[in-house]
Amino acid sequence: MMTEAHLEAETGLQPHSEEVYPDAVIKVSRDQYSAFEIKRMVEETQELILAPPFQRENVWKYPQKRELIESLLMGIPIPVIYVFEDENGIKQMVDGRQRTSAIIDFMNGKFALEKLGMLPDFNGFRFKDLPPLYRSKLERYQLLVYVIEPPTPERVKYDIFDRVNRGGTQLNNQEMRNALYSGKATSLLKKLRHLQSFKQATGGSIQPKRMRDQYVILRFLAFYLLRTGRLDFSYKSNLDDFLAFVMRYLNQANVALLDHLTGTFDIAMQRAYALMGEDAFRFPIKNTQRRPINMALFESLAYFFAILPGSQLVSDASLVQAIDRLKQAFDASDYFRNRVDGTHSVNYRFSEVEKLKDALQC
């Protein structure tokens, strides 16, 4: 299993990198919307997108929802809501999804109030059962919303997202991307992580918990698109900006490209498993211990299998030997442990697999 410790040990990556951005432009505005307006923005105008559920345990239960509604009916202030606004003015929920969903669900009659401590007379009431004055009070309740606006850089947005979510379950960067760029990109990642070929090639060891599997797949897709000349992006050790750019790119992709990426990834995983088994993306055993899947090795070798012409798979034994020699060279280098996402490290590993592919064609 590739744990956070393994990720850090094998790749040198920290779950939350601390970068300095002295010249960043940070734009945050303060708005106020009634509960009725929020409901309308979500359900009718689609101006506000509630992010898909994050993979974390503290999803609200009904007692929490009922207590929130009781607070609103009493006029008690609740914490501010944070949203991101894109270039088109569409807002996406950052923090406040559980509260917003509870309000909308109650107004839609999806649950009744029970075991209220301060307003016991409303026990058993749904929204339609409330006295008109209280229905109006709930609809007019003002929610304070902080809007993070463009051109705030992606890495600054992630730090804001992280700070907002402290105190609950901290979200990693892939969970943030899943929230911010819901659409074709997130659908593709979910589809690819369920492929049998991916599970076989990795021995099922890259777990879906905290979206680790989708993160690894996204990295492969991003570098594959970059190295094959499909992206107009200058990679300068700016991984978070790069992956955000790719998520936006995939959300605008046509069906042909999405199908191509699905087929390419599937074939790459099939080739990896057929030739190398479950150890394709692992470095050789060290001190009698089987080593975990190395993320940088995964994306570079998956790229190799993706660009390798099918005719090159005929001489299986010689190909396996060539890959093993490359893995030994990779393991002896420092490019798979420290500053893995640095420009030099990225160029090194992908250039080496491209050289191997070219050598096999000679």
Short mmCIF file of C-alpha atoms in Angstrom, two decimals:
data_model
loop_
_atom_site.label_atom_id
_atom_site.label_comp_id
_atom_site.label_asym_id
_atom_site.label_seq_id
_atom_site.Cartn_x
_atom_site.Cartn_y
_atom_site.Cartn_z
CA MET A 1 0.00 0.00 0.00
CA MET A 2 1.38 3.42 -0.94
CA THR A 3 0.96 5.43 2.27
CA GLU A 4 1.64 9.14 2.74
CA ALA A 5 4.92 8.10 4.35
CA HIS A 6 5.79 6.07 1.28
CA LEU A 7 4.89 8.96 -0.98
CA GLU A 8 7.22 11.24 0.91
CA ALA A 9 10.00 8.67 1.29
CA GLU A 10 9.88 7.51 -2.30
CA THR A 11 9.27 10.81 -4.04
CA GLY A 12 10.38 13.55 -1.69
CA LEU A 13 6.93 15.13 -1.92
CA GLN A 14 5.21 16.73 1.01
CA PRO A 15 1.39 16.41 1.15
CA HIS A 16 1.13 20.20 1.42
CA SER A 17 4.12 22.00 -0.08
CA GLU A 18 4.94 25.41 1.35
CA GLU A 19 5.87 27.66 -1.53
CA VAL A 20 6.61 31.36 -1.31
CA TYR A 21 4.72 33.58 -3.72
CA PRO A 22 5.55 37.22 -2.93
CA ASP A 23 4.14 38.56 -6.20
CA ALA A 24 0.85 36.66 -6.13
CA VAL A 25 -2.37 38.58 -6.61
CA ILE A 26 -4.95 37.45 -4.06
CA LYS A 27 -8.49 38.69 -4.61
CA VAL A 28 -11.14 37.86 -2.04
CA SER A 29 -14.46 39.70 -1.97
CA ARG A 30 -17.18 39.55 0.66
CA ASP A 31 -20.79 38.93 -0.38
CA GLN A 32 -24.01 38.13 1.40
CA TYR A 33 -26.81 35.93 0.10
CA SER A 34 -30.10 34.82 1.60
CA ALA A 35 -30.75 31.10 2.01
CA PHE A 36 -33.40 31.41 -0.70
CA GLU A 37 -30.88 33.02 -3.09
CA ILE A 38 -28.31 30.31 -2.40
CA LYS A 39 -30.91 27.62 -3.10
CA ARG A 40 -31.86 29.30 -6.37
CA MET A 41 -28.21 29.70 -7.42
CA VAL A 42 -27.64 25.98 -6.89
CA GLU A 43 -30.84 24.54 -8.32
CA GLU A 44 -32.02 26.99 -10.98
CA THR A 45 -29.30 29.27 -12.35
CA GLN A 46 -26.35 26.92 -11.65
CA GLU A 47 -24.30 29.95 -10.61
CA LEU A 48 -23.10 28.00 -7.59
CA ILE A 49 -21.80 24.46 -7.92
CA LEU A 50 -21.74 22.27 -4.84
CA ALA A 51 -18.57 20.18 -5.13
CA PRO A 52 -18.89 16.41 -5.21
CA PRO A 53 -18.54 14.75 -1.78
CA PHE A 54 -14.97 14.59 -0.57
CA GLN A 55 -13.66 11.21 0.54
CA ARG A 56 -13.58 11.93 4.22
CA GLU A 57 -15.40 10.52 7.20
CA ASN A 58 -17.04 13.52 8.84
CA VAL A 59 -20.00 13.84 6.46
CA TRP A 60 -22.88 15.40 8.34
CA LYS A 61 -25.52 13.22 9.96
CA TYR A 62 -29.13 14.23 10.49
CA PRO A 63 -28.62 15.48 14.09
CA GLN A 64 -26.07 18.01 12.79
CA LYS A 65 -28.43 19.12 10.02
CA ARG A 66 -31.33 19.59 12.43
CA GLU A 67 -29.18 21.54 14.86
CA LEU A 68 -28.08 23.85 12.04
CA ILE A 69 -31.69 24.54 11.00
CA GLU A 70 -32.60 25.27 14.61
CA SER A 71 -29.72 27.77 14.77
CA LEU A 72 -30.94 29.51 11.63
CA LEU A 73 -34.50 29.69 12.91
CA MET A 74 -33.15 31.32 16.06
CA GLY A 75 -31.04 33.77 14.06
CA ILE A 76 -27.73 32.48 15.41
CA PRO A 77 -24.76 33.37 13.14
CA ILE A 78 -23.03 30.45 11.45
CA PRO A 79 -19.46 30.33 10.03
CA VAL A 80 -18.73 32.01 6.72
CA ILE A 81 -18.86 30.13 3.44
CA TYR A 82 -15.96 30.15 0.98
CA VAL A 83 -16.37 29.78 -2.77
CA PHE A 84 -14.07 29.99 -5.79
CA GLU A 85 -15.19 32.01 -8.77
CA ASP A 86 -13.87 31.18 -12.24
CA GLU A 87 -13.34 33.46 -15.23
CA ASN A 88 -16.98 32.95 -16.27
CA GLY A 89 -18.42 33.99 -12.92
CA ILE A 90 -19.38 30.45 -11.90
CA LYS A 91 -18.83 29.82 -8.21
CA GLN A 92 -17.71 26.51 -6.74
CA MET A 93 -18.05 25.60 -3.09
CA VAL A 94 -14.85 25.41 -1.07
CA ASP A 95 -16.03 25.34 2.51
CA GLY A 96 -19.67 25.20 3.56
CA ARG A 97 -20.99 22.38 1.41
CA GLN A 98 -22.44 20.46 4.34
CA ARG A 99 -24.18 23.54 5.73
CA THR A 100 -25.51 24.63 2.36
CA SER A 101 -26.74 21.13 1.48
CA ALA A 102 -28.50 20.82 4.85
CA ILE A 103 -30.36 24.11 4.30
CA ILE A 104 -31.42 23.20 0.77
CA ASP A 105 -32.44 19.67 1.77
CA PHE A 106 -34.60 20.99 4.59
CA MET A 107 -36.25 23.57 2.36
CA ASN A 108 -36.95 20.75 -0.10
CA GLY A 109 -38.67 18.71 2.62
CA LYS A 110 -36.06 15.93 2.75
CA PHE A 111 -35.96 15.68 6.54
CA ALA A 112 -37.95 16.74 9.60
CA LEU A 113 -36.78 18.49 12.76
CA GLU A 114 -36.32 16.26 15.81
CA LYS A 115 -34.89 16.45 19.31
CA LEU A 116 -34.53 20.23 19.20
CA GLY A 117 -33.17 21.70 22.40
CA MET A 118 -34.30 25.32 22.01
CA LEU A 119 -37.36 25.04 19.75
CA PRO A 120 -39.02 21.78 20.84
CA ASP A 121 -42.41 22.97 19.52
CA PHE A 122 -41.06 22.39 16.00
CA ASN A 123 -40.16 18.75 16.56
CA GLY A 124 -41.60 16.67 13.73
CA PHE A 125 -41.94 19.70 11.45
CA ARG A 126 -40.72 19.78 7.89
CA PHE A 127 -40.18 23.09 6.12
CA LYS A 128 -43.77 23.22 4.82
CA ASP A 129 -45.07 22.67 8.37
CA LEU A 130 -43.34 25.69 9.86
CA PRO A 131 -45.41 28.78 10.59
CA PRO A 132 -45.19 31.26 7.66
CA LEU A 133 -43.15 33.67 9.75
CA TYR A 134 -40.46 31.05 10.38
CA ARG A 135 -40.44 29.81 6.78
CA SER A 136 -39.82 33.39 5.72
CA LYS A 137 -37.20 33.82 8.43
CA LEU A 138 -35.29 30.80 7.14
CA GLU A 139 -35.53 31.90 3.50
CA ARG A 140 -34.31 35.40 4.38
CA TYR A 141 -31.44 34.21 6.59
CA GLN A 142 -28.27 35.94 5.38
CA LEU A 143 -25.22 33.79 4.68
CA LEU A 144 -21.83 35.50 4.63
CA VAL A 145 -19.83 34.33 1.60
CA TYR A 146 -16.16 34.99 0.84
CA VAL A 147 -15.48 34.77 -2.89
CA ILE A 148 -11.95 33.92 -4.04
CA GLU A 149 -11.72 35.56 -7.44
CA PRO A 150 -9.41 35.30 -10.45
CA PRO A 151 -6.55 35.88 -11.07
CA THR A 152 -5.68 34.34 -7.70
CA PRO A 153 -3.04 31.65 -8.58
CA GLU A 154 -3.94 28.01 -8.10
CA ARG A 155 -1.25 27.43 -5.47
CA VAL A 156 -2.63 30.31 -3.39
CA LYS A 157 -6.13 28.89 -3.73
CA TYR A 158 -4.88 25.54 -2.42
CA ASP A 159 -3.31 27.17 0.62
CA ILE A 160 -6.53 29.07 1.32
CA PHE A 161 -8.47 25.84 0.89
CA ASP A 162 -6.11 24.08 3.32
CA ARG A 163 -6.38 26.81 5.94
CA VAL A 164 -10.16 26.90 5.69
CA ASN A 165 -10.43 23.14 6.17
CA ARG A 166 -8.14 22.84 9.17
CA GLY A 167 -10.09 21.71 12.18
CA GLY A 168 -11.86 19.08 10.12
CA THR A 169 -10.23 16.62 7.78
CA GLN A 170 -7.53 18.41 5.84
CA LEU A 171 -7.94 18.02 2.11
CA ASN A 172 -4.99 17.06 0.00
CA ASN A 173 -4.36 18.73 -3.35
CA GLN A 174 -6.06 16.04 -5.40
CA GLU A 175 -9.23 16.34 -3.31
CA MET A 176 -9.10 20.08 -3.89
CA ARG A 177 -8.76 19.58 -7.64
CA ASN A 178 -11.66 17.14 -7.54
CA ALA A 179 -13.78 19.85 -5.93
CA LEU A 180 -12.65 22.73 -8.11
CA TYR A 181 -12.69 21.07 -11.53
CA SER A 182 -15.63 18.72 -11.39
CA GLY A 183 -16.65 17.66 -14.89
CA LYS A 184 -15.15 15.60 -17.70
CA ALA A 185 -11.77 15.54 -15.96
CA THR A 186 -13.06 14.04 -12.72
CA SER A 187 -15.27 11.59 -14.64
CA LEU A 188 -12.26 10.41 -16.66
CA LEU A 189 -10.11 9.89 -13.57
CA LYS A 190 -12.86 7.89 -11.88
CA LYS A 191 -13.26 5.76 -14.99
CA LEU A 192 -9.55 5.02 -15.31
CA ARG A 193 -9.09 4.10 -11.66
CA HIS A 194 -11.71 1.36 -12.07
CA LEU A 195 -9.96 -0.25 -15.05
CA GLN A 196 -9.01 -3.85 -14.37
CA SER A 197 -5.71 -3.30 -16.19
CA PHE A 198 -4.75 -0.56 -13.72
CA LYS A 199 -5.59 -2.73 -10.73
CA GLN A 200 -3.60 -5.65 -12.17
CA ALA A 201 -0.53 -3.61 -13.10
CA THR A 202 -0.36 -2.06 -9.62
CA GLY A 203 -1.46 -5.15 -7.71
CA GLY A 204 -4.29 -3.07 -6.30
CA SER A 205 -1.76 -1.34 -4.06
CA ILE A 206 -2.60 2.27 -4.98
CA GLN A 207 -5.65 2.79 -2.86
CA PRO A 208 -8.60 5.10 -3.63
CA LYS A 209 -8.41 6.53 -0.12
CA ARG A 210 -7.79 10.29 -0.28
CA MET A 211 -7.83 9.96 -4.10
CA ARG A 212 -4.24 8.67 -4.27
CA ASP A 213 -5.09 6.52 -7.28
CA GLN A 214 -6.63 9.43 -9.18
CA TYR A 215 -3.65 11.63 -8.33
CA VAL A 216 -1.20 9.12 -9.79
CA ILE A 217 -3.32 8.68 -12.92
CA LEU A 218 -3.67 12.44 -13.39
CA ARG A 219 0.10 12.87 -13.24
CA PHE A 220 0.53 10.28 -15.99
CA LEU A 221 -2.11 11.91 -18.18
CA ALA A 222 -0.61 15.36 -17.64
CA PHE A 223 2.94 14.40 -18.57
CA TYR A 224 1.75 12.22 -21.45
CA LEU A 225 -0.17 15.16 -22.91
CA LEU A 226 2.79 17.48 -22.34
CA ARG A 227 5.47 15.19 -23.81
CA THR A 228 3.38 14.33 -26.86
CA GLY A 229 2.93 18.01 -27.69
CA ARG A 230 -0.79 18.31 -26.98
CA LEU A 231 -0.45 21.03 -24.33
CA ASP A 232 0.73 24.61 -24.59
CA PHE A 233 2.22 24.83 -21.12
CA SER A 234 5.67 25.75 -19.85
CA TYR A 235 6.52 23.37 -17.03
CA LYS A 236 8.87 25.03 -14.53
CA SER A 237 8.59 22.89 -11.39
CA ASN A 238 5.06 24.30 -10.99
CA LEU A 239 3.22 21.02 -10.50
CA ASP A 240 0.03 22.35 -8.88
CA ASP A 241 -0.43 24.96 -11.57
CA PHE A 242 0.29 22.30 -14.21
CA LEU A 243 -2.23 19.77 -12.88
CA ALA A 244 -4.88 22.47 -12.49
CA PHE A 245 -4.22 23.50 -16.11
CA VAL A 246 -4.65 19.86 -17.22
CA MET A 247 -7.91 19.48 -15.30
CA ARG A 248 -9.30 22.55 -17.04
CA TYR A 249 -7.99 21.27 -20.38
CA LEU A 250 -9.69 17.90 -19.90
CA ASN A 251 -12.96 19.58 -18.95
CA GLN A 252 -12.92 21.20 -22.41
CA ALA A 253 -11.78 18.05 -24.25
CA ASN A 254 -13.88 16.40 -26.93
CA VAL A 255 -15.03 12.79 -26.83
CA ALA A 256 -12.32 11.67 -29.27
CA LEU A 257 -9.51 12.88 -26.99
CA LEU A 258 -11.08 11.42 -23.87
CA ASP A 259 -11.51 8.06 -25.64
CA HIS A 260 -7.92 8.25 -26.85
CA LEU A 261 -6.62 8.84 -23.33
CA THR A 262 -8.73 6.01 -21.96
CA GLY A 263 -7.45 3.59 -24.60
CA THR A 264 -3.85 4.76 -24.22
CA PHE A 265 -3.87 4.33 -20.45
CA ASP A 266 -5.56 0.93 -20.67
CA ILE A 267 -3.01 -0.34 -23.22
CA ALA A 268 -0.10 1.01 -21.18
CA MET A 269 -1.34 -0.83 -18.08
CA GLN A 270 -1.94 -4.05 -20.04
CA ARG A 271 1.58 -3.93 -21.47
CA ALA A 272 3.12 -3.22 -18.08
CA TYR A 273 1.39 -6.18 -16.47
CA ALA A 274 2.01 -8.54 -19.38
CA LEU A 275 5.75 -7.82 -19.36
CA MET A 276 6.58 -7.02 -15.74
CA GLY A 277 3.68 -8.27 -13.63
CA GLU A 278 2.79 -6.42 -10.42
CA ASP A 279 6.36 -5.16 -9.97
CA ALA A 280 6.53 -3.01 -13.11
CA PHE A 281 6.39 0.21 -11.12
CA ARG A 282 8.49 -0.90 -8.17
CA PHE A 283 12.24 -0.67 -7.77
CA PRO A 284 14.09 -3.95 -7.05
CA ILE A 285 13.82 -5.55 -3.63
CA LYS A 286 16.09 -3.90 -1.08
CA ASN A 287 17.20 -5.55 2.17
CA THR A 288 14.76 -8.42 1.49
CA GLN A 289 11.87 -5.94 1.52
CA ARG A 290 9.48 -5.50 -1.40
CA ARG A 291 9.40 -1.79 -2.09
CA PRO A 292 6.24 0.24 -2.64
CA ILE A 293 5.15 1.56 -6.01
CA ASN A 294 7.16 4.64 -6.86
CA MET A 295 4.98 7.41 -8.24
CA ALA A 296 7.65 8.94 -10.49
CA LEU A 297 8.55 5.50 -11.82
CA PHE A 298 4.88 4.80 -12.48
CA GLU A 299 4.30 7.89 -14.61
CA SER A 300 7.53 7.55 -16.58
CA LEU A 301 7.23 3.82 -17.34
CA ALA A 302 3.50 4.13 -18.05
CA TYR A 303 4.45 6.85 -20.54
CA PHE A 304 7.04 4.49 -22.07
CA PHE A 305 4.46 1.72 -22.54
CA ALA A 306 2.01 4.26 -23.96
CA ILE A 307 4.38 5.51 -26.68
CA LEU A 308 6.03 2.16 -27.46
CA PRO A 309 4.89 0.83 -30.86
CA GLY A 310 3.10 -2.49 -30.62
CA SER A 311 5.68 -4.14 -32.84
CA GLN A 312 8.34 -3.62 -30.19
CA LEU A 313 6.60 -6.04 -27.84
CA VAL A 314 7.64 -9.07 -29.92
CA SER A 315 11.03 -9.55 -28.25
CA ASP A 316 9.63 -9.71 -24.74
CA ALA A 317 12.73 -11.05 -22.99
CA SER A 318 15.09 -8.42 -24.38
CA LEU A 319 12.56 -5.68 -23.66
CA VAL A 320 12.18 -6.75 -20.03
CA GLN A 321 15.97 -6.76 -19.65
CA ALA A 322 16.20 -3.26 -21.12
CA ILE A 323 13.51 -1.98 -18.74
CA ASP A 324 15.20 -3.62 -15.78
CA ARG A 325 18.50 -1.91 -16.66
CA LEU A 326 16.71 1.42 -16.92
CA LYS A 327 15.03 0.89 -13.54
CA GLN A 328 18.40 0.12 -11.97
CA ALA A 329 19.81 3.34 -13.39
CA PHE A 330 16.79 5.25 -12.14
CA ASP A 331 17.14 3.70 -8.69
CA ALA A 332 20.81 4.66 -8.52
CA SER A 333 20.00 8.25 -9.38
CA ASP A 334 18.57 10.82 -7.01
CA TYR A 335 15.79 11.91 -9.37
CA PHE A 336 13.17 9.59 -7.88
CA ARG A 337 13.59 10.62 -4.26
CA ASN A 338 14.42 14.30 -4.03
CA ARG A 339 12.79 17.22 -5.83
CA VAL A 340 10.85 14.79 -7.96
CA ASP A 341 8.70 17.52 -9.47
CA GLY A 342 11.62 19.79 -10.29
CA THR A 343 12.04 20.61 -13.97
CA HIS A 344 15.38 18.83 -14.20
CA SER A 345 14.06 15.64 -12.58
CA VAL A 346 11.01 15.56 -14.84
CA ASN A 347 13.06 16.12 -17.99
CA TYR A 348 15.56 13.46 -16.94
CA ARG A 349 13.16 10.59 -16.41
CA PHE A 350 10.98 11.23 -19.44
CA SER A 351 13.97 11.84 -21.70
CA GLU A 352 15.47 8.55 -20.60
CA VAL A 353 12.39 6.51 -21.46
CA GLU A 354 12.14 8.30 -24.80
CA LYS A 355 15.77 7.37 -25.49
CA LEU A 356 15.00 3.74 -24.67
CA LYS A 357 12.02 3.75 -27.01
CA ASP A 358 14.15 5.23 -29.80
CA ALA A 359 16.94 2.72 -29.18
CA LEU A 360 14.53 -0.19 -29.48
CA GLN A 361 13.38 1.10 -32.84
CA CYS A 362 16.89 1.19 -34.27
#
